[in-house]
Amino acid sequence: MRILILGGTGAMGVHLVDLLSKTQDKVFVTSRSERDSYENITYIQGNANQDEFIAKLMQKKWDAIIDFMVYSTESFKNRVELLLKATSQYIFISSARVYAETNPVITESSPKLLHVSKDEEYLSTDEYALTKARQEDILKISVEKNYTIIRPYITYSERRLQLGVLEKEDWLYRASRGRTIVFSEDMIDKRTTLTYGLDVSFAIFKIIGKQEALGNEFHVTNNQSVTWRYVLNVYKKVIENHTNKKTKILLQNKESFFKHHDAKYQALYDRFYNRCFDNSKISKLVDTREFIEVEKGLQNCLQEFFKNPHYIKINWRKEAVKDRATGEFASLLEIKKLKDIARYLKYRFF
């Protein structure tokens, strides 16, 4: 097959590309940066958010397009027909964050926030969960029915390790330097579902070319749900083994927590919910029992990360607010830019 992957260099995309490299398929992957092609994998440098770039790619016929891109709703509306007509199967990577609060378990037909929320201020935004739901609706009313909607939930990897709404730059950076992890008391005992990026990619890999997947939607999540307290304890064991120091934790109420974490809708309309999923639908195509168990997967990824740690960008204003709450101080030698030093000092002391 001729397969096109849009934005295939993230936590899930890299695993999918690796799986496809072991096939006879011809695989083309868009990337904003220049990358070396190899074997049956060809990288196409360009920005898949640009209409001209996409229009040129859509002049060719693809057996499958896997779309990892994040679009605005308007941008997606303008290109969806182009994407659908250029392929036999368009795989749209959505998100299980689209769902409203559902107990005890979420199925693919559970109500979405977009359709049941009464929060007019929230609904007026294009927040991620609303964006993905709106784009799913656009797909469903399209003339072409050759789409497959995939809804992963929280996906972790050796490069991405989340704790509630916090990325590794927000919590692991602090913990690895002996400072206190600042977390939410409203979140810590909520149940969540975490899935290793390779397992999600394997499920996508198995769905490519499946006739029964067309016009359909699937969760791709682990069978196991755990609390964030459980996740934190898994992380603690690895961190303490790595640093030989006891990991400290401060739990805050909503008001204090939102002072240094401004993505409140992600917390209010997702992480403050229990998120447990019924996987019976995807299990007809992929054996989710083979997905790696949460504790083992998180341990492996964190241990691998510590072999070559890399943080994208530290927000020193947020770090200052957290240090003010914990009574701690970051070494100014950690902070590379003068403007970040000034920002840290301002919010830490004044």
Short mmCIF file of C-alpha atoms in Angstrom, two decimals:
data_model
loop_
_atom_site.label_atom_id
_atom_site.label_comp_id
_atom_site.label_asym_id
_atom_site.label_seq_id
_atom_site.Cartn_x
_atom_site.Cartn_y
_atom_site.Cartn_z
CA MET A 1 0.00 0.00 0.00
CA ARG A 2 0.89 3.66 -0.36
CA ILE A 3 0.45 5.24 3.05
CA LEU A 4 0.73 8.91 4.02
CA ILE A 5 1.23 9.94 7.66
CA LEU A 6 0.59 13.58 8.47
CA GLY A 7 2.59 14.77 11.49
CA GLY A 8 4.02 11.34 12.19
CA THR A 9 6.95 12.34 14.40
CA GLY A 10 5.23 12.51 17.82
CA ALA A 11 4.82 9.97 20.64
CA MET A 12 2.48 7.71 18.64
CA GLY A 13 3.70 8.54 15.15
CA VAL A 14 7.30 7.42 15.65
CA HIS A 15 6.13 3.97 16.81
CA LEU A 16 3.71 3.67 13.89
CA VAL A 17 6.44 4.57 11.40
CA ASP A 18 8.70 1.94 12.97
CA LEU A 19 5.99 -0.72 12.66
CA LEU A 20 5.34 0.20 9.02
CA SER A 21 9.08 0.13 8.25
CA LYS A 22 8.92 -3.65 8.70
CA THR A 23 6.29 -4.06 5.96
CA GLN A 24 6.33 -3.94 2.18
CA ASP A 25 4.23 -0.77 2.15
CA LYS A 26 5.55 2.51 0.77
CA VAL A 27 5.24 5.00 3.61
CA PHE A 28 5.52 8.78 3.35
CA VAL A 29 5.75 10.93 6.49
CA THR A 30 5.44 14.71 6.69
CA SER A 31 7.83 16.56 8.98
CA ARG A 32 8.56 20.25 9.47
CA SER A 33 12.24 19.45 9.94
CA GLU A 34 14.53 17.66 7.50
CA ARG A 35 14.89 13.93 8.22
CA ASP A 36 16.76 11.14 6.49
CA SER A 37 14.61 8.64 4.62
CA TYR A 38 15.37 4.92 4.97
CA GLU A 39 14.19 1.61 3.58
CA ASN A 40 10.50 2.03 2.69
CA ILE A 41 10.08 5.24 4.75
CA THR A 42 10.25 8.56 2.89
CA TYR A 43 10.13 11.84 4.80
CA ILE A 44 8.55 14.85 3.10
CA GLN A 45 9.66 18.15 4.60
CA GLY A 46 6.90 20.71 4.97
CA ASN A 47 4.19 22.09 7.21
CA ALA A 48 1.05 19.96 6.97
CA ASN A 49 -0.99 22.87 8.36
CA GLN A 50 -0.33 24.85 5.18
CA ASP A 51 -3.03 24.45 2.53
CA GLU A 52 -0.64 24.62 -0.43
CA PHE A 53 1.53 21.84 0.98
CA ILE A 54 -1.49 19.59 1.62
CA ALA A 55 -3.08 20.36 -1.76
CA LYS A 56 0.08 19.18 -3.53
CA LEU A 57 0.14 15.93 -1.54
CA MET A 58 -3.55 15.30 -2.25
CA GLN A 59 -2.92 15.32 -6.00
CA LYS A 60 -1.74 11.74 -5.51
CA LYS A 61 -3.89 8.77 -4.52
CA TRP A 62 -3.20 7.09 -1.17
CA ASP A 63 -4.41 3.74 0.13
CA ALA A 64 -4.45 5.22 3.62
CA ILE A 65 -3.87 8.59 5.26
CA ILE A 66 -3.19 8.67 9.01
CA ASP A 67 -3.68 12.20 10.36
CA PHE A 68 -1.97 13.16 13.64
CA MET A 69 -2.27 16.90 12.98
CA VAL A 70 -4.04 19.34 15.31
CA TYR A 71 -6.25 21.71 13.30
CA SER A 72 -8.54 24.56 14.12
CA THR A 73 -12.14 23.62 13.35
CA GLU A 74 -12.29 26.05 10.43
CA SER A 75 -9.04 24.74 8.94
CA PHE A 76 -10.27 21.15 9.17
CA LYS A 77 -13.60 22.06 7.56
CA ASN A 78 -11.76 23.58 4.60
CA ARG A 79 -9.64 20.50 3.89
CA VAL A 80 -11.66 17.49 4.99
CA GLU A 81 -13.18 16.70 1.57
CA LEU A 82 -9.75 16.98 -0.05
CA LEU A 83 -8.36 14.45 2.42
CA LEU A 84 -11.24 12.02 2.09
CA LYS A 85 -11.22 12.03 -1.72
CA ALA A 86 -7.48 11.40 -1.92
CA THR A 87 -7.54 8.07 -0.09
CA SER A 88 -9.33 4.77 0.40
CA GLN A 89 -9.13 5.17 4.18
CA TYR A 90 -8.70 8.36 6.18
CA ILE A 91 -7.73 7.65 9.81
CA PHE A 92 -8.50 10.66 11.98
CA ILE A 93 -6.74 10.76 15.35
CA SER A 94 -9.28 12.28 17.72
CA SER A 95 -9.23 12.05 21.53
CA ALA A 96 -11.19 10.32 24.30
CA ARG A 97 -11.23 13.71 26.00
CA VAL A 98 -14.32 14.46 23.91
CA TYR A 99 -16.56 12.65 26.42
CA ALA A 100 -18.66 14.18 29.15
CA GLU A 101 -18.48 12.71 32.64
CA THR A 102 -19.65 9.11 32.33
CA ASN A 103 -19.86 6.44 35.04
CA PRO A 104 -18.93 3.71 35.46
CA VAL A 105 -17.36 3.17 32.01
CA ILE A 106 -17.24 5.07 28.74
CA THR A 107 -18.31 3.48 25.46
CA GLU A 108 -17.97 4.91 21.97
CA SER A 109 -21.59 6.08 22.14
CA SER A 110 -21.25 7.89 25.49
CA PRO A 111 -22.31 11.58 25.40
CA LYS A 112 -19.75 14.20 24.41
CA LEU A 113 -19.04 17.46 26.20
CA LEU A 114 -19.84 19.39 23.04
CA HIS A 115 -23.39 18.05 23.01
CA VAL A 116 -24.32 18.10 26.72
CA SER A 117 -22.26 20.79 28.47
CA LYS A 118 -24.22 23.75 29.87
CA ASP A 119 -21.09 25.89 30.31
CA GLU A 120 -21.63 28.59 27.66
CA GLU A 121 -18.23 30.17 28.30
CA TYR A 122 -16.53 26.83 27.70
CA LEU A 123 -18.62 26.04 24.62
CA SER A 124 -17.61 29.40 23.10
CA THR A 125 -13.97 28.23 22.99
CA ASP A 126 -12.18 25.91 20.60
CA GLU A 127 -10.63 23.97 23.48
CA TYR A 128 -9.04 20.66 22.43
CA ALA A 129 -11.89 18.35 23.49
CA LEU A 130 -14.47 20.57 21.75
CA THR A 131 -12.31 20.94 18.65
CA LYS A 132 -11.94 17.19 18.20
CA ALA A 133 -15.67 16.62 18.75
CA ARG A 134 -16.59 19.30 16.21
CA GLN A 135 -14.22 17.78 13.67
CA GLU A 136 -15.69 14.32 14.25
CA ASP A 137 -19.13 15.79 13.53
CA ILE A 138 -17.81 17.31 10.30
CA LEU A 139 -16.53 13.89 9.23
CA LYS A 140 -19.83 12.20 10.02
CA ILE A 141 -21.88 14.54 7.83
CA SER A 142 -19.47 14.38 4.91
CA VAL A 143 -20.49 12.68 1.66
CA GLU A 144 -17.51 10.31 1.82
CA LYS A 145 -17.72 7.56 4.46
CA ASN A 146 -14.19 6.19 4.18
CA TYR A 147 -13.03 7.62 7.50
CA THR A 148 -12.00 5.84 10.70
CA ILE A 149 -12.05 7.78 13.97
CA ILE A 150 -9.48 6.74 16.59
CA ARG A 151 -9.84 8.04 20.16
CA PRO A 152 -6.73 7.47 22.26
CA TYR A 153 -6.75 8.83 25.79
CA ILE A 154 -3.58 9.70 27.73
CA THR A 155 -0.66 8.24 25.83
CA TYR A 156 2.79 8.08 27.38
CA SER A 157 6.23 7.30 26.01
CA GLU A 158 9.92 7.62 26.81
CA ARG A 159 9.62 11.29 25.84
CA ARG A 160 6.24 12.12 27.37
CA LEU A 161 5.35 11.30 30.96
CA GLN A 162 2.24 12.99 32.31
CA LEU A 163 0.91 13.45 35.82
CA GLY A 164 -2.70 14.63 35.67
CA VAL A 165 -2.61 17.82 33.59
CA LEU A 166 1.13 18.23 34.13
CA GLU A 167 3.77 17.43 31.52
CA LYS A 168 7.18 16.17 32.65
CA GLU A 169 8.52 19.74 32.47
CA ASP A 170 6.00 20.71 35.16
CA TRP A 171 6.64 17.93 37.68
CA LEU A 172 9.52 15.59 36.79
CA TYR A 173 12.02 18.40 36.32
CA ARG A 174 11.34 19.54 39.90
CA ALA A 175 11.37 16.07 41.39
CA SER A 176 14.65 15.10 39.70
CA ARG A 177 16.27 18.13 41.35
CA GLY A 178 14.91 17.37 44.81
CA ARG A 179 12.11 19.93 44.81
CA THR A 180 8.51 19.20 45.74
CA ILE A 181 5.98 17.94 43.18
CA VAL A 182 2.98 20.27 43.39
CA PHE A 183 -0.24 18.46 42.47
CA SER A 184 -4.03 18.74 42.78
CA GLU A 185 -5.91 17.30 45.75
CA ASP A 186 -9.06 17.22 43.57
CA MET A 187 -7.32 15.03 41.00
CA ILE A 188 -5.14 12.58 42.89
CA ASP A 189 -7.80 9.96 43.66
CA LYS A 190 -9.60 10.17 40.31
CA ARG A 191 -9.28 7.10 38.12
CA THR A 192 -7.50 7.43 34.79
CA THR A 193 -6.40 5.27 31.87
CA LEU A 194 -2.87 5.47 30.49
CA THR A 195 -1.67 3.64 27.40
CA TYR A 196 1.85 3.19 26.05
CA GLY A 197 2.36 4.94 22.71
CA LEU A 198 3.58 1.76 21.03
CA ASP A 199 0.37 -0.07 21.97
CA VAL A 200 -1.80 2.71 20.52
CA SER A 201 0.32 2.73 17.37
CA PHE A 202 0.03 -1.04 17.05
CA ALA A 203 -3.77 -0.77 17.15
CA ILE A 204 -3.71 1.92 14.44
CA PHE A 205 -1.34 -0.28 12.44
CA LYS A 206 -3.77 -3.22 12.63
CA ILE A 207 -6.74 -1.07 11.55
CA ILE A 208 -5.08 0.19 8.35
CA GLY A 209 -6.86 -1.31 5.34
CA LYS A 210 -9.66 -2.93 7.39
CA GLN A 211 -12.99 -2.58 5.58
CA GLU A 212 -14.94 -2.98 8.83
CA ALA A 213 -13.18 0.08 10.27
CA LEU A 214 -14.61 2.44 7.62
CA GLY A 215 -17.25 4.83 8.90
CA ASN A 216 -16.51 3.65 12.41
CA GLU A 217 -15.06 4.99 15.66
CA PHE A 218 -12.91 3.23 18.26
CA HIS A 219 -11.35 3.77 21.64
CA VAL A 220 -7.70 2.74 21.72
CA THR A 221 -6.90 2.57 25.41
CA ASN A 222 -5.55 0.22 28.03
CA ASN A 223 -7.96 -2.17 29.75
CA GLN A 224 -6.60 -1.09 33.15
CA SER A 225 -7.66 2.05 35.01
CA VAL A 226 -5.75 3.38 38.03
CA THR A 227 -5.79 6.46 40.26
CA TRP A 228 -3.35 9.33 39.84
CA ARG A 229 -2.11 8.47 43.34
CA TYR A 230 -1.14 5.05 41.99
CA VAL A 231 0.64 6.67 39.02
CA LEU A 232 2.49 9.06 41.32
CA ASN A 233 3.67 6.17 43.51
CA VAL A 234 5.00 4.35 40.45
CA TYR A 235 6.93 7.46 39.44
CA LYS A 236 8.19 7.98 43.01
CA LYS A 237 9.85 4.55 43.14
CA VAL A 238 11.84 5.20 39.97
CA ILE A 239 12.75 8.78 40.90
CA GLU A 240 13.91 7.85 44.39
CA ASN A 241 16.00 5.01 43.01
CA HIS A 242 17.55 7.43 40.50
CA THR A 243 18.18 10.36 42.86
CA ASN A 244 18.62 8.54 46.19
CA LYS A 245 16.34 11.21 47.69
CA LYS A 246 12.82 11.00 49.08
CA THR A 247 10.25 12.51 46.72
CA LYS A 248 8.19 15.31 48.31
CA ILE A 249 4.60 16.10 47.34
CA LEU A 250 2.31 19.07 48.04
CA LEU A 251 -1.41 18.71 47.27
CA GLN A 252 -3.27 21.95 46.58
CA ASN A 253 -6.90 22.98 46.28
CA LYS A 254 -8.28 24.24 42.94
CA GLU A 255 -7.64 27.91 43.64
CA SER A 256 -3.98 27.40 44.51
CA PHE A 257 -3.36 24.82 41.79
CA PHE A 258 -4.76 27.03 39.03
CA LYS A 259 -2.33 29.80 39.98
CA HIS A 260 0.42 27.89 38.20
CA HIS A 261 -1.61 25.73 35.82
CA ASP A 262 -3.80 27.77 33.49
CA ALA A 263 -5.39 24.99 31.37
CA LYS A 264 -8.38 24.87 33.70
CA TYR A 265 -10.80 23.29 31.21
CA GLN A 266 -8.54 20.27 30.76
CA ALA A 267 -8.71 19.78 34.53
CA LEU A 268 -12.37 20.66 35.10
CA TYR A 269 -13.78 18.73 32.14
CA ASP A 270 -11.42 15.78 32.03
CA ARG A 271 -8.86 15.12 34.77
CA PHE A 272 -11.38 15.83 37.55
CA TYR A 273 -13.52 13.01 36.10
CA ASN A 274 -13.03 9.26 36.49
CA ARG A 275 -11.96 7.97 33.08
CA CYS A 276 -12.55 4.23 32.59
CA PHE A 277 -13.18 2.77 29.13
CA ASP A 278 -15.06 -0.19 27.67
CA ASN A 279 -12.68 -1.64 25.07
CA SER A 280 -14.92 -4.38 23.69
CA LYS A 281 -15.30 -2.69 20.29
CA ILE A 282 -11.59 -2.24 19.46
CA SER A 283 -10.85 -5.67 20.97
CA LYS A 284 -12.62 -7.29 18.01
CA LEU A 285 -9.77 -6.04 15.81
CA VAL A 286 -6.87 -5.81 18.28
CA ASP A 287 -6.15 -7.87 21.40
CA THR A 288 -5.84 -5.11 24.01
CA ARG A 289 -4.95 -7.74 26.64
CA GLU A 290 -1.47 -7.66 25.14
CA PHE A 291 -1.03 -3.95 25.97
CA ILE A 292 1.68 -3.39 28.56
CA GLU A 293 0.52 -3.10 32.18
CA VAL A 294 0.58 0.49 33.47
CA GLU A 295 3.15 0.06 36.26
CA LYS A 296 5.64 -1.78 34.07
CA GLY A 297 5.15 0.59 31.14
CA LEU A 298 5.61 3.76 33.19
CA GLN A 299 8.64 2.33 34.99
CA ASN A 300 10.30 1.33 31.72
CA CYS A 301 9.68 4.71 30.09
CA LEU A 302 10.88 6.75 33.08
CA GLN A 303 14.00 4.63 33.46
CA GLU A 304 14.72 5.06 29.76
CA PHE A 305 14.15 8.82 30.01
CA PHE A 306 16.70 9.14 32.82
CA LYS A 307 19.37 7.60 30.59
CA ASN A 308 19.24 10.69 28.39
CA PRO A 309 16.98 13.31 30.04
CA HIS A 310 15.69 16.13 27.89
CA TYR A 311 13.15 18.79 28.85
CA ILE A 312 11.53 20.94 26.17
CA LYS A 313 11.06 24.23 28.02
CA ILE A 314 10.72 25.12 31.70
CA ASN A 315 8.20 27.81 32.60
CA TRP A 316 10.09 29.77 35.25
CA ARG A 317 7.09 31.88 36.27
CA LYS A 318 5.21 28.72 37.16
CA GLU A 319 8.27 27.29 38.89
CA ALA A 320 8.52 30.44 41.01
CA VAL A 321 4.86 30.22 42.05
CA LYS A 322 5.33 26.58 43.05
CA ASP A 323 8.56 27.33 44.93
CA ARG A 324 6.80 30.15 46.79
CA ALA A 325 4.14 27.63 47.90
CA THR A 326 6.69 25.03 48.99
CA GLY A 327 9.27 27.41 50.49
CA GLU A 328 11.93 26.16 48.06
CA PHE A 329 14.41 27.86 45.73
CA ALA A 330 15.75 26.92 42.32
CA SER A 331 19.44 27.47 41.70
CA LEU A 332 19.86 30.41 39.33
CA LEU A 333 22.48 28.30 37.56
CA GLU A 334 19.60 26.17 36.24
CA ILE A 335 18.10 29.18 34.45
CA LYS A 336 19.83 29.94 31.15
CA LYS A 337 18.31 33.28 30.15
CA LEU A 338 18.53 36.58 32.03
CA LYS A 339 14.87 37.38 31.37
CA ASP A 340 13.88 34.02 32.89
CA ILE A 341 16.03 34.75 35.95
CA ALA A 342 14.25 38.09 36.36
CA ARG A 343 10.86 36.42 35.90
CA TYR A 344 11.68 33.72 38.45
CA LEU A 345 12.88 36.22 41.07
CA LYS A 346 9.86 38.48 40.53
CA TYR A 347 7.26 35.73 41.07
CA ARG A 348 9.24 33.90 43.75
CA PHE A 349 9.77 36.89 46.04
CA PHE A 350 7.38 39.66 44.97
#
